[in-house]
mmCIF file of C-alpha atoms in Angstrom:
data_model
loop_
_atom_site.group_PDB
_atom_site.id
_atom_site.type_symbol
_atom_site.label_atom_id
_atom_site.label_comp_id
_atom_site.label_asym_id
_atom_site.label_seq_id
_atom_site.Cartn_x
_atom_site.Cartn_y
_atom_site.Cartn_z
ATOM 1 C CA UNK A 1 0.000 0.000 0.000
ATOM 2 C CA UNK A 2 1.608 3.764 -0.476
ATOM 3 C CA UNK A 3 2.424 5.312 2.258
ATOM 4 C CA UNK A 4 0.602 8.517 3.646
ATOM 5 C CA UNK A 5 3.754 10.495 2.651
ATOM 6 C CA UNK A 6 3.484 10.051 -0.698
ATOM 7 C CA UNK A 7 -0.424 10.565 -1.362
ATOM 8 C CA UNK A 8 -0.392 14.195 -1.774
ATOM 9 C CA UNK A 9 3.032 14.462 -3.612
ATOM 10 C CA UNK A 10 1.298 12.353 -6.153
ATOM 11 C CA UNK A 11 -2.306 14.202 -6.670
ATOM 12 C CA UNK A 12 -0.038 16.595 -7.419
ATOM 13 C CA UNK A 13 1.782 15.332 -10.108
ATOM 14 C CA UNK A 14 -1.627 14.218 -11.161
ATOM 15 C CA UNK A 15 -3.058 17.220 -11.132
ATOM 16 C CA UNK A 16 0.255 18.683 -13.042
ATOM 17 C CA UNK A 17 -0.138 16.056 -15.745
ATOM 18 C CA UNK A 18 -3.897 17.288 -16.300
ATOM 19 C CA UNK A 19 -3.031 20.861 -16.615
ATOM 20 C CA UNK A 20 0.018 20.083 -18.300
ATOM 21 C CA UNK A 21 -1.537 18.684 -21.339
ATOM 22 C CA UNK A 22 -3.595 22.100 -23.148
ATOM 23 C CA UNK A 23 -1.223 24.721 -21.362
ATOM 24 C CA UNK A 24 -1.089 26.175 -25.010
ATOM 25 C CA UNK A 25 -4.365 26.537 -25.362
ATOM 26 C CA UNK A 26 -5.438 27.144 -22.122
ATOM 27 C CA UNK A 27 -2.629 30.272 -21.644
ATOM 28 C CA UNK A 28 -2.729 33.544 -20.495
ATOM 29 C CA UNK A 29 -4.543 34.317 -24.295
ATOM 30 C CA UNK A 30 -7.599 33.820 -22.312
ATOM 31 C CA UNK A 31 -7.212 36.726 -19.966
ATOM 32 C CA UNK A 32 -4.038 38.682 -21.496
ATOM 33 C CA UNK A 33 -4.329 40.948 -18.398
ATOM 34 C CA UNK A 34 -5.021 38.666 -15.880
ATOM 35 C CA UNK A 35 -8.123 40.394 -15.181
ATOM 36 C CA UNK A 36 -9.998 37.543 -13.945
ATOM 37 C CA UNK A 37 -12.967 38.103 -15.386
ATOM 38 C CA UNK A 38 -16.116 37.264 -14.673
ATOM 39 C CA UNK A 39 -17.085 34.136 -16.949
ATOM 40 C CA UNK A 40 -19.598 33.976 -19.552
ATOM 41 C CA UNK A 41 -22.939 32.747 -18.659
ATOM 42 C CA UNK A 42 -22.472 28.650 -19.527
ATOM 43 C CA UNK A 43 -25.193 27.157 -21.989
ATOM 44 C CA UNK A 44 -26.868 24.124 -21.705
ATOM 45 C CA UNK A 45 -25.741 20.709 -20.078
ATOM 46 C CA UNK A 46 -23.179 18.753 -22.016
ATOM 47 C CA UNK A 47 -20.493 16.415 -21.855
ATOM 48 C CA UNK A 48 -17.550 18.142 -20.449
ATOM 49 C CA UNK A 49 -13.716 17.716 -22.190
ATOM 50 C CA UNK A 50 -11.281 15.885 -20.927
ATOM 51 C CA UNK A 51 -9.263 19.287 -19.836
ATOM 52 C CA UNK A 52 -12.107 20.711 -18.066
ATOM 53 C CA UNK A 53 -12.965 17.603 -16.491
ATOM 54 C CA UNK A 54 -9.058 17.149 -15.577
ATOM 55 C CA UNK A 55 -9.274 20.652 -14.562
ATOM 56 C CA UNK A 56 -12.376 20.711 -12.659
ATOM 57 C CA UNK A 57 -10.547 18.051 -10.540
ATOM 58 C CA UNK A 58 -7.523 19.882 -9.837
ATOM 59 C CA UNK A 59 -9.288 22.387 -8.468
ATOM 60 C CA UNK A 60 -11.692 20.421 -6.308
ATOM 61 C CA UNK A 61 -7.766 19.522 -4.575
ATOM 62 C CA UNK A 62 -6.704 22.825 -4.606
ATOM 63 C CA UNK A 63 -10.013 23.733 -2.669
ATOM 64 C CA UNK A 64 -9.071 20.882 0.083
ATOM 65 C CA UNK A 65 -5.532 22.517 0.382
ATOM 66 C CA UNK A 66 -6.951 25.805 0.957
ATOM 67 C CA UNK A 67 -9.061 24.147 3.858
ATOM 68 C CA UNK A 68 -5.832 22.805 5.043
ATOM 69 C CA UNK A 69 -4.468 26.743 4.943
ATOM 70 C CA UNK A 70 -1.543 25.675 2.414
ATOM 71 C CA UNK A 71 -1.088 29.091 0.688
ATOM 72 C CA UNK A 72 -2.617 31.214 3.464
ATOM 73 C CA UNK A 73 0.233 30.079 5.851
ATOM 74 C CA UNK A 74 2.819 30.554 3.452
ATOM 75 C CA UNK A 75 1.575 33.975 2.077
ATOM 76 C CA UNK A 76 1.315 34.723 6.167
ATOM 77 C CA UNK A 77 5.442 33.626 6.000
ATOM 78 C CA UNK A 78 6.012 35.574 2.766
ATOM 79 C CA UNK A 79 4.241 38.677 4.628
ATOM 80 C CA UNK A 80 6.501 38.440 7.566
ATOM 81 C CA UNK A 81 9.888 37.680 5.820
ATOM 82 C CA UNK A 82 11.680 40.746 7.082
ATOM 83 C CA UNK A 83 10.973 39.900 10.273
ATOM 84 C CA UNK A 84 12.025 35.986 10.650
ATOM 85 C CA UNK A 85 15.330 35.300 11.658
ATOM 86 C CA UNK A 86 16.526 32.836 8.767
ATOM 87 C CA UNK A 87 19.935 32.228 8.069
ATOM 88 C CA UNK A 88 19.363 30.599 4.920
ATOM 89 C CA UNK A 89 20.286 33.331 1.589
ATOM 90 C CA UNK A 90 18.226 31.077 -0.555
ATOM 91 C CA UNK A 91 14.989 30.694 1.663
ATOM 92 C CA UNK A 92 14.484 34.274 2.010
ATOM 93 C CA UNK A 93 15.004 34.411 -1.557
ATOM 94 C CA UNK A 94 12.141 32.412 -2.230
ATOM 95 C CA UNK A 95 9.948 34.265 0.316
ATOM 96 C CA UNK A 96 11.003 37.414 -1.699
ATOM 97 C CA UNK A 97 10.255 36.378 -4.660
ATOM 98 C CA UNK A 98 6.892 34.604 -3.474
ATOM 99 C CA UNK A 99 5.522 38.042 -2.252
ATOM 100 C CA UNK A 100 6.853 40.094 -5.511
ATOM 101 C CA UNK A 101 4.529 37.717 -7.814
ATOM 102 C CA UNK A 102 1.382 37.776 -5.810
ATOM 103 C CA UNK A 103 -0.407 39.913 -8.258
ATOM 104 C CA UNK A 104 0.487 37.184 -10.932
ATOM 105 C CA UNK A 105 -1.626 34.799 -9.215
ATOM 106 C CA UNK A 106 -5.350 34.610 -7.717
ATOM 107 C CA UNK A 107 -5.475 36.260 -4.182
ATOM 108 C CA UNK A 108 -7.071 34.290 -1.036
ATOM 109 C CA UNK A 109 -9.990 36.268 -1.139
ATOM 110 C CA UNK A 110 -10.181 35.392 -5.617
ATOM 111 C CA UNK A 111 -9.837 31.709 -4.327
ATOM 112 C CA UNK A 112 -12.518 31.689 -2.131
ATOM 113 C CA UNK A 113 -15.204 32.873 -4.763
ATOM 114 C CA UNK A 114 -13.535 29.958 -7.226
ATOM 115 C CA UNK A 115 -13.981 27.100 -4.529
ATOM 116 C CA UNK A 116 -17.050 28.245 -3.000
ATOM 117 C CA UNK A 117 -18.886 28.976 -6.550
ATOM 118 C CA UNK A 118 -17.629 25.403 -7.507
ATOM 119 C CA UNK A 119 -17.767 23.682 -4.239
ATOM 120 C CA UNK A 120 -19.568 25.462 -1.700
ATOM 121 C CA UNK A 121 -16.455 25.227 0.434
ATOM 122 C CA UNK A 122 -13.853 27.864 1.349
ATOM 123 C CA UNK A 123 -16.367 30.458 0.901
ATOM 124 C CA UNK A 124 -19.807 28.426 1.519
ATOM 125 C CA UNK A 125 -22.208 32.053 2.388
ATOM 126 C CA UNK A 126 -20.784 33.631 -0.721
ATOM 127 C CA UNK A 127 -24.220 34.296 -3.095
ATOM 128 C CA UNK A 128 -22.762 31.921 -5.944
ATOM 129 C CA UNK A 129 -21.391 29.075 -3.608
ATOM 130 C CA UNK A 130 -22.488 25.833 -5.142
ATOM 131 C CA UNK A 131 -23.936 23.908 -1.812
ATOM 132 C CA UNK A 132 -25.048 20.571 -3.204
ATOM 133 C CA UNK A 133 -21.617 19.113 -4.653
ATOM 134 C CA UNK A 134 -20.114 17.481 -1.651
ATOM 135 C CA UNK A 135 -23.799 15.819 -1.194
ATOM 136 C CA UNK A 136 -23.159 14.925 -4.934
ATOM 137 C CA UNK A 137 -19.809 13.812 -4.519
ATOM 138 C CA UNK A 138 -21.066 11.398 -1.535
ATOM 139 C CA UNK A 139 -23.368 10.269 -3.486
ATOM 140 C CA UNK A 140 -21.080 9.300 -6.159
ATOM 141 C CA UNK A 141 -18.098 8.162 -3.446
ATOM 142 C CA UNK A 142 -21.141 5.863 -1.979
ATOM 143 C CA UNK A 143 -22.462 4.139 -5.727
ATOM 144 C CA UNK A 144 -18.856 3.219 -6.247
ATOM 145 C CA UNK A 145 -18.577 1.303 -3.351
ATOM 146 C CA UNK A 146 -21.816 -0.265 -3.692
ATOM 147 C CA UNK A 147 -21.632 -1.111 -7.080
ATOM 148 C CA UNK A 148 -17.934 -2.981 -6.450
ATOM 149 C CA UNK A 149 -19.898 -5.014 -3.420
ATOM 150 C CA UNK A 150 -23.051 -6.493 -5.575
ATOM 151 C CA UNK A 151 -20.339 -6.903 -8.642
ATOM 152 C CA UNK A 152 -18.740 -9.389 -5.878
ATOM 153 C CA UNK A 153 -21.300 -10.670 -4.858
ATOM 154 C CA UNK A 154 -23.015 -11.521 -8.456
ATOM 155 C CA UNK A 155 -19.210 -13.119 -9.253
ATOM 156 C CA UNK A 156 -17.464 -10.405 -10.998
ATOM 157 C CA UNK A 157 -21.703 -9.462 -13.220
ATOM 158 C CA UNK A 158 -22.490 -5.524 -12.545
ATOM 159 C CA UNK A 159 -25.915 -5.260 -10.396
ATOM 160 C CA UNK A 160 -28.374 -3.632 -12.839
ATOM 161 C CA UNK A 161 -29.577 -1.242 -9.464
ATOM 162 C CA UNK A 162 -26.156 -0.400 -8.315
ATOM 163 C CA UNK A 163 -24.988 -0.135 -12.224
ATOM 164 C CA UNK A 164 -27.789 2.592 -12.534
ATOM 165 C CA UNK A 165 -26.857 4.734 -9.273
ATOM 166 C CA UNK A 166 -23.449 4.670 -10.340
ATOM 167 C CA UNK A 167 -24.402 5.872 -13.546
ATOM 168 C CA UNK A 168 -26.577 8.677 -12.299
ATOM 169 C CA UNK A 169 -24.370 10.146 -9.590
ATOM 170 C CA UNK A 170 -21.337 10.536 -12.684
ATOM 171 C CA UNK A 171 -23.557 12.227 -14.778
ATOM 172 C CA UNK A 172 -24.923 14.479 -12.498
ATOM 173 C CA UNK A 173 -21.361 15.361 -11.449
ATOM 174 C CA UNK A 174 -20.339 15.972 -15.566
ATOM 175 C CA UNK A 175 -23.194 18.108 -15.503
ATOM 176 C CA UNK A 176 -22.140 20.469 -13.076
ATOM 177 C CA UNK A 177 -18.479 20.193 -14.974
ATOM 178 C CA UNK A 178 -20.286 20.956 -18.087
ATOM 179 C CA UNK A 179 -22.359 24.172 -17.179
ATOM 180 C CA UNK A 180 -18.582 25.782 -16.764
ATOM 181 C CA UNK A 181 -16.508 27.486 -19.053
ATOM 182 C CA UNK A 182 -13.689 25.212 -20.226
ATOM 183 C CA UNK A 183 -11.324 28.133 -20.260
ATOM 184 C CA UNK A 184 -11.868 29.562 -16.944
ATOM 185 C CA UNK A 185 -11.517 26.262 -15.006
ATOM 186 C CA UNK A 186 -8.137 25.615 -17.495
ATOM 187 C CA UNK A 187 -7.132 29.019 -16.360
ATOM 188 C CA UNK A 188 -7.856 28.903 -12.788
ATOM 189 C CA UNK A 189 -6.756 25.563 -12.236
ATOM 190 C CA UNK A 190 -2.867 26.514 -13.984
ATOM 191 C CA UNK A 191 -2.663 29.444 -11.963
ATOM 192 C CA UNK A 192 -3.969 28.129 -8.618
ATOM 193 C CA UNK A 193 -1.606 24.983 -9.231
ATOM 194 C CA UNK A 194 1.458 27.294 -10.263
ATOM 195 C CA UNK A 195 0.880 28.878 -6.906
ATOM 196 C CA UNK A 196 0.424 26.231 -4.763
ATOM 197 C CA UNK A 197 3.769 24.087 -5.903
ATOM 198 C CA UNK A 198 5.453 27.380 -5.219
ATOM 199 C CA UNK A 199 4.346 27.260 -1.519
ATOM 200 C CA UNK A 200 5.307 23.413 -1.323
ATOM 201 C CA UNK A 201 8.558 24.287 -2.719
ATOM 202 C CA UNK A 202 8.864 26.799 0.264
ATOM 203 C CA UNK A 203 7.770 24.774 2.591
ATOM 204 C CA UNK A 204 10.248 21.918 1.632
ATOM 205 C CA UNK A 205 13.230 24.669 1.687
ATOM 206 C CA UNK A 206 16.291 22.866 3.090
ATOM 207 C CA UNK A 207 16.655 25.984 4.731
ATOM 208 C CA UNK A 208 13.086 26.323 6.235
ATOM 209 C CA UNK A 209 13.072 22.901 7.686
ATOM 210 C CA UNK A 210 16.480 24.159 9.561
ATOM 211 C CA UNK A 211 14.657 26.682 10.667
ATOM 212 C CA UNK A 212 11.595 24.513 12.162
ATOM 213 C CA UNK A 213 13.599 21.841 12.692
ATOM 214 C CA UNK A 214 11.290 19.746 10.624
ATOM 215 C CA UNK A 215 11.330 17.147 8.213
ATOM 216 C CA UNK A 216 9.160 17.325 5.551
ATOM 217 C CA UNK A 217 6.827 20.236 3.545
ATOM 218 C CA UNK A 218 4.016 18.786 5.589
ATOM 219 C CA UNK A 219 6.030 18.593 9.005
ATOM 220 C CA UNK A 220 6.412 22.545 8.337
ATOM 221 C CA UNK A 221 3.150 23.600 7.640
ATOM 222 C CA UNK A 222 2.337 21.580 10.751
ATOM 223 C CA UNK A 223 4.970 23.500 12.956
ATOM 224 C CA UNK A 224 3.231 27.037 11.121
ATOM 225 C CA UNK A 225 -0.020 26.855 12.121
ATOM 226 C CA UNK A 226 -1.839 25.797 15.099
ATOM 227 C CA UNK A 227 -1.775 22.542 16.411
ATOM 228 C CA UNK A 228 -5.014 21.960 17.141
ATOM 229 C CA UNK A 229 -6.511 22.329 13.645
ATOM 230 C CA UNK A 230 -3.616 19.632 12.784
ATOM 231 C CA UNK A 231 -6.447 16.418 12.095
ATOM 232 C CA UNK A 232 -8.732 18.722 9.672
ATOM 233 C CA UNK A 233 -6.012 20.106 7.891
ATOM 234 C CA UNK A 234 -5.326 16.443 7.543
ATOM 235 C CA UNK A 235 -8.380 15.163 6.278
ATOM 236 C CA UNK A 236 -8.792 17.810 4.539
ATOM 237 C CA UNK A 237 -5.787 16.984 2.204
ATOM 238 C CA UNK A 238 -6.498 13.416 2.395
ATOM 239 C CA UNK A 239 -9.877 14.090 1.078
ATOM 240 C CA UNK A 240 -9.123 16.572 -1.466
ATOM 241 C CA UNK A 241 -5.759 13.802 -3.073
ATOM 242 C CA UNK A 242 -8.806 10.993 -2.863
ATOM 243 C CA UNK A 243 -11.973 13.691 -4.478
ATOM 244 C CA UNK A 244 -9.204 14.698 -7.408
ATOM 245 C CA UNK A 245 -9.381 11.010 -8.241
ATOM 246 C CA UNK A 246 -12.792 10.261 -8.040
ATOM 247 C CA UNK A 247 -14.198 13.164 -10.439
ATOM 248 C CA UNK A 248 -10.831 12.517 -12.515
ATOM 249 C CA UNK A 249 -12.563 8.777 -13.227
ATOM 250 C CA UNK A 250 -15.719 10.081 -14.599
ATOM 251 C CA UNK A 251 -14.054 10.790 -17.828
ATOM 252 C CA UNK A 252 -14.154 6.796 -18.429
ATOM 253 C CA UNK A 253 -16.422 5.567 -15.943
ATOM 254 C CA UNK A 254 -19.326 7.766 -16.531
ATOM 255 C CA UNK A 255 -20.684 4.864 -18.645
ATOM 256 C CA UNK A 256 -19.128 1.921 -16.961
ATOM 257 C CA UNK A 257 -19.006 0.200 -13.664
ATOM 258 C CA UNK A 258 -16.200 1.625 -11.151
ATOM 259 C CA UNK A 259 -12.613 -0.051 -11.753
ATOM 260 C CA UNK A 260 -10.643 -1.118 -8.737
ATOM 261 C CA UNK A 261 -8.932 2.515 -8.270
ATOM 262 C CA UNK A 262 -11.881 4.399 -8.483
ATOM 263 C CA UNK A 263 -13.561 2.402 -5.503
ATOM 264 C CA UNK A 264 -10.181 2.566 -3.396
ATOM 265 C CA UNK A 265 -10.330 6.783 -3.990
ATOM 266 C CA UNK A 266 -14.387 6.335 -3.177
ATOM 267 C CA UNK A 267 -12.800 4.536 0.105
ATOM 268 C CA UNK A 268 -10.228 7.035 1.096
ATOM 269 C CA UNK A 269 -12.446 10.001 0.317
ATOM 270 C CA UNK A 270 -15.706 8.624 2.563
ATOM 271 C CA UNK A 271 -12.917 7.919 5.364
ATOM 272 C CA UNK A 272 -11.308 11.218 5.145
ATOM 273 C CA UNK A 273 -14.554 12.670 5.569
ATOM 274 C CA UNK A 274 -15.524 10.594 8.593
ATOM 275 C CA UNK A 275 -18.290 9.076 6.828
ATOM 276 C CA UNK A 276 -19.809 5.686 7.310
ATOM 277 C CA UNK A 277 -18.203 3.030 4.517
ATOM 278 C CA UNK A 278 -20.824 0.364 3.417
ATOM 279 C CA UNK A 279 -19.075 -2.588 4.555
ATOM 280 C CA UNK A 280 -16.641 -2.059 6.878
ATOM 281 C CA UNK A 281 -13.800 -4.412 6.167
ATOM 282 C CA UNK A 282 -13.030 -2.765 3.094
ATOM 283 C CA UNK A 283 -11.271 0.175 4.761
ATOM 284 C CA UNK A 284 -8.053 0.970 4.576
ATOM 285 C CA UNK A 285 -5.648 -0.154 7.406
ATOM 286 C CA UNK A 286 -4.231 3.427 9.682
ATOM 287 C CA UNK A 287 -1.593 5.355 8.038
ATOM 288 C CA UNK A 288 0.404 7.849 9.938
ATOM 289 C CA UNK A 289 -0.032 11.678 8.804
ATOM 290 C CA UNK A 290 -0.303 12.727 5.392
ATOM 291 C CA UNK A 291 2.710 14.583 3.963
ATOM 292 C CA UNK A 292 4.656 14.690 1.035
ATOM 293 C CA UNK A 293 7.916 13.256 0.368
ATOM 294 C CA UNK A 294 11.475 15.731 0.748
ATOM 295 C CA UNK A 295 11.240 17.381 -2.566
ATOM 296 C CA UNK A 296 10.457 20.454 -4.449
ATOM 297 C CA UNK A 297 8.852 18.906 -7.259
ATOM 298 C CA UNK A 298 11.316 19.688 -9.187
ATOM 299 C CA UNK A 299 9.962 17.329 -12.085
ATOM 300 C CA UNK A 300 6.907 19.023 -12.187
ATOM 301 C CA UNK A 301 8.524 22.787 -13.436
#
């Protein structure tokens, strides 16, 4: 099984891949002056493309990160750089140049009208904030599982019931992908990635861990913020690594019964969540706290 340190190091690198692939297309051409405008009004339901879907899924992480305070601590850090005694020339380097290109990148309070108009999370009271997808997301998490349990139970046949509420949950979910501009989510998803591998490269500093005496990105956001809010900001990466992974699938599940990966990320994502797991001896045995591995993602630039 892969360890806890390595789960959000590789959403990730998913999550690069997917935004990787139509950077061309997807540029800055949208929004040459980084405006961040308002999109278009989306027409009707349809199915969504494989880079707004890939997108879409990014972001849904990116939203769990934020819950996690990821960029908020480190933009806190970046604030306070002339005041932290650091030794390191090439830490405070990267604080430097992490304040300099804020206005290059969506602000906390821009991110919070992104997650909570897609996710109703972040910023859940704003007017826009979309407050049905986690309940659609559960119910999608919960089909998976259900549908792998008859499918064992009927010797490897799909249940025509739990077939159908798979079904339905993934195309309600590409609906809601749908009724959004391609382009925006491309956008928003590039620079809200861009931004966030930034702050893991910060927080992974060799210098920075001197400096906290810790061992890991993770292990330093831990030491930054308050230890008490240390098991949600877990979960809340834990869920948003397993959520990227779920919506991710609908691309070739949406018409087909759950593979074997898709009902493991439908497993991690209801336990993250502290939800109940039909069938309980299908959950995952304890890991120790989610992290990710000593790097700066370099392979990712």
């Amino acid at each position: 099984m892969r360890s806890a340190l390595d789960v959000l190091a590789l959403a990730l690198r998913t999550a690069q891949a997917g935004l990787a692939q139509r950077a061309r297309a997807f540029g800055a051409a949208d929004d040459p002056l980084r405006l961040a405008l308002p999109p278009l009004p989306a027409g009707p339901a349809r199915t969504p493309s494989a880079d707004a879907l890939a997108a879409y899924a990014a972001l849904y992480l990116h939203a769990e990160l934020e819950e996690a305070h990821v960029l908020p601590a480190v933009e806190a850090l970046a604030e306070q750089r002339y005041r932290l005694a650091l030794q390191d020339r090439n830490t405070t380097g990267k604080l430097e140049r992490f304040a300099m290109t804020a206005r290059d990148h969506p602000a906390r309070s821009e991110r919070a009208v992104i997650f909570g108009r897609l996710f109703g999370i972040v910023d859940g009271g704003g007017a826009d904030a979309r407050a049905d997808f986690m309940q659609r997301l559960l119910r999608l998490a919960t089909a998976a599982v259900r549908a792998d349990l008859e499918r064992g139970r009927l010797g490897g046949r799909p249940g025509l019931a739990s077939q159908a509420s798979w079904q339905a949950a993934a195309q309600d979910l590409l609906a809601l992908v749908a009724a959004q501009p391609a382009a925006w989510l491309v956008q928003s998803a590039r620079r809200i990635h861009a931004r966030s591998l930034q702050a893991f490269d910060i927080l992974g500093d060799a210098g920075l861990l001197r400096w906290l005496l810790s061992r890991s990105p993770w292990e330093s956001l831990t030491k930054l913020l308050p230890e008490e809010g240390a098991p949600q900001r877990d979960a809340a990466a834990r869920r948003g690594a397993a959520g990227q992974a779920l919506l991710r699938a609908l691309a070739a599940t949406a018409t087909a019964m759950p593979d074997a990966q898709t009902v493991q990320a439908a497993v991690r994502w209801l336990v993250a969540s502290g939800l109940p797991v039909p069938q309980s001896q299908m959950l995952p045995p304890p890991a120790s706290a989610i992290g990710v591995p000593e790097t700066a993602f370099e392979e990712m630039a």
